[in-house]
Amino acid sequence: MSGFDRVIVVDWSASKAPSPKVPSADAIWIAVQAGGQTTCTYHRTRADAMATLCAEFDAAILAGQRVLAGFDFPFGYPAGFARAVTGTSDPLALWGNLAKWIKDADDNANNRFEVAGDLNRLFPGVGPFWGCPAAIADDVLPAKGSARHGHGMTERRKIETLIASAQPCWKLYTTGSVGSQALLGIARLQGLRERYGAALSVAPFEAPDTPIVLAEVYPSLLAAEIAARQGVDEIKDRAQVRVTAQALAGVPGEQMDVMLREGDTEEGWILGVGHEDALRASLERAPVPPLKNDCFALPPGVHWTPVDKALADLRQRLGPVVGSETAPVNAALNRVLAAHVIAPRAHPPLPNTAVDGYGFAGGKAESVHDMPVIAAQMTAGRTPDFEVPSGSAVRILTGAALPGGVDTVILQEDVQRTGGRISFHGPIKAGANTRAAGEDVETGACVVSAGRRLTPADLALLSAVGVGTVSVRAPLRVGVLSTGDELVAPGSDAGPGQIYDANRPMLLGLIDRLGHVGIDLGHVNDDRTALSGRFDDAAARVDVIVTSGGASAGDEDHVSALLNASGHMALWRIAIKPGRPLALGMWQGVPVFGLPGNPVAAMVCTLVFAAPALAQMAGAGWSAPQGFDVPAGFEKRKKAGRREFLRARTRDGRVEVFQSEGSGRISGLSWAEGLVELPDDALHVRPGDPVRFIPWSGFGA
Ligand code: AMP
Ligand code: MG
């Protein structure tokens, strides 16, 4: 794809000092996309970033590869600027001059404001550059844009008139400015032109037929897609370069070539404007990054991991593992939205009436109204193509747009109609019984956010603003496998020592309730070869494997043993009751949740740990259980040091718990309607004390 072997995207910075040691926003971030992998690096100085870029370019040239490097600052200025400064309209002549004038030290110290002032002196009046710290502002380089006049330059490049959110290149300082980035960036890129000579071209000023091509990019073109793909705790700048690089890398080569040749060859152009659909389609095709094999690793020496720590670790290390696809809204119920949806149209689109009645221009304070009703009438769906004269009323029906001259509607029940006139008593508030355009949703507002599992109401909202298709996540396929020599299928004959497999139907049911696709992987005996074969088969057709049984560290715990020997595994000893260690592993890149065999523990661990983790992997974000406090209808003492979950249900405003805490009592699971969660600290619950009850639905099940 794209005709390039490497695609690099740089988030540039005009900082005057090195950025913080700890990776942070508003610094330089570089994403390198090659061979289906994206690597992101953080750079404290421009000099450091340039060294990395040169290393990438050198490596590409040595390997006979092509590189596209995108930078998020303007490569040129509005038409006429280059000629005014250099005597020619060649923007690259201007690059040469800027490289001579700009001083940009290894520690980021630089003279951008002086250079901007010198450039301003070449123009009449004040400007075009503006914006700097108040202490150094003067008549030549004012702190305020409004102080400029008579410099003769237009404010925006043509490309910036197409993208309202793009900032003009004249503004050098404070929020959102790109002017300083451009001055410092162009000077640095000119250094690359000198170093790589004929091997490098700058789009769209030069034909992109070279091994290295530089282009201007604008990550905000894909704002919604970036937001949808931003990792938990990922710095936005990093997500911007990462996702933009992925999007560019996946554009078909021929289209990329067209894109690179487009635009204004004096002012410059933002790569991909007008091709947003191709960029989005490329992201939809982009493979989801695999989870790391060590994603479940635990810090050494940890003995009993508190529940909250275990949850925080899972939350941080897991990400979406499913790609996305397009679905019609009417087939998108329960699907997870892959990208934010922006309203293409306001709701309501026009001011309209909320009732059946008569519309007129309101605001008159008199108490007796008497007015003629015009012949035309307004019904829902009709275009308001006439005016209602002042002092007249129009018959109008619920949902109809207000015609010109109407801002108030009176209910038909409140008027007396005689022939062609209506009359009524009492003042009426201007605007009464009407709905303003956009009062529900304004055009451009984000109506439903990425990660949302679509409800029937969401489908109504999406449809109301005119959205016909949405980008949704592919369903998460969760394989469920039971392990243990003692298990037989329900309905078959069981020997005296055998038990029926109760976990599999329960877990498949939970997966279904959680909104995923459960895939029955059957039952396997405590036999490592058989288990390994089953894992191999499952890894090819599911996104996650959930097993029950054999997850501890004993002799017969074959799930743990196998994952330890042939996959990657961490045994999480979590301070929770019920629930023994949780075996979390990877088999051929597929995460494995090894649940305890005990049905009560298997269910509690699924709800507490697997449910939020599966939601995260499905692209729906982490789902914390929603519970509420209810007075206890029981008494209970617990020691400190572990979280306890009791099978519970509410009756008559109190929460009652199952008579036995025995972890083998499946009847208690069936009796319960949720769980009571008791905190890690010691506790003596007396009847009437508030305790946290989480109904099954609070877990999403
Ligand atoms: P394990 O974790 O394999 O040591 O199993 C713990 C307990 O759970 C044992 O009593 C098992 O017999 C029981 N068990 C394991 N798997 C299932 C299952 N699928 N259905 C019902 N009980 C099970
Ligand atoms: Mg077992």
Tab-separated table of C-alpha atoms and ligand atoms in Angstrom, residues 482-483 486-487 499-504 548-552 556-557 580 595-599 666, ligand 1:
chain	number	residue	atom	x	y	z
A	482	SER	CA	-14.265	-26.662	30.176
A	483	THR	CA	-11.420	-28.791	31.517
A	486	GLU	CA	-14.514	-35.617	36.016
A	487	LEU	CA	-16.810	-33.710	33.644
A	499	ILE	CA	-20.080	-34.458	37.588
A	500	TYR	CA	-21.977	-32.608	34.924
A	501	ASP	CA	-20.353	-29.665	33.177
A	502	ALA	CA	-22.187	-26.693	34.650
A	503	ASN	CA	-19.694	-23.971	33.811
A	504	ARG	CA	-19.859	-24.032	30.058
A	548	SER	CA	-12.637	-23.124	33.604
A	549	GLY	CA	-10.853	-25.607	35.824
A	550	GLY	CA	-7.208	-26.552	36.131
A	551	ALA	CA	-6.061	-22.993	36.627
A	552	SER	CA	-4.186	-23.339	39.926
A	556	GLU	CA	-3.727	-31.627	37.814
A	557	ASP	CA	-3.818	-27.979	36.860
A	580	ARG	CA	-8.608	-18.793	43.534
A	595	LEU	CA	-10.923	-19.289	35.535
A	596	PRO	CA	-11.252	-21.479	38.609
A	597	GLY	CA	-13.345	-24.625	38.076
A	598	ASN	CA	-15.627	-23.998	40.950
A	599	PRO	CA	-18.801	-22.583	39.378
A	666	ILE	CA	-24.661	-23.504	42.473
B	1	AMP	P1	-10.381	-27.157	39.510
B	1	AMP	O1	-10.274	-25.684	39.399
B	1	AMP	O2	-10.146	-27.850	38.214
B	1	AMP	O3	-9.520	-27.698	40.596
B	1	AMP	O4	-11.870	-27.445	39.894
B	1	AMP	C1	-12.412	-26.980	41.110
B	1	AMP	C2	-13.763	-27.593	41.360
B	1	AMP	O5	-14.657	-27.176	40.356
B	1	AMP	C3	-13.763	-29.129	41.300
B	1	AMP	O6	-14.646	-29.582	42.289
B	1	AMP	C4	-14.298	-29.409	39.915
B	1	AMP	O7	-14.914	-30.656	39.830
B	1	AMP	C5	-15.292	-28.301	39.740
B	1	AMP	N1	-15.480	-28.026	38.330
B	1	AMP	C6	-14.523	-27.825	37.418
B	1	AMP	N2	-15.047	-27.588	36.206
B	1	AMP	C7	-16.379	-27.634	36.358
B	1	AMP	C8	-17.463	-27.483	35.467
B	1	AMP	N3	-17.272	-27.212	34.161
B	1	AMP	N4	-18.718	-27.616	35.959
B	1	AMP	C9	-18.917	-27.861	37.268
B	1	AMP	N5	-17.922	-28.000	38.141
B	1	AMP	C10	-16.668	-27.900	37.714
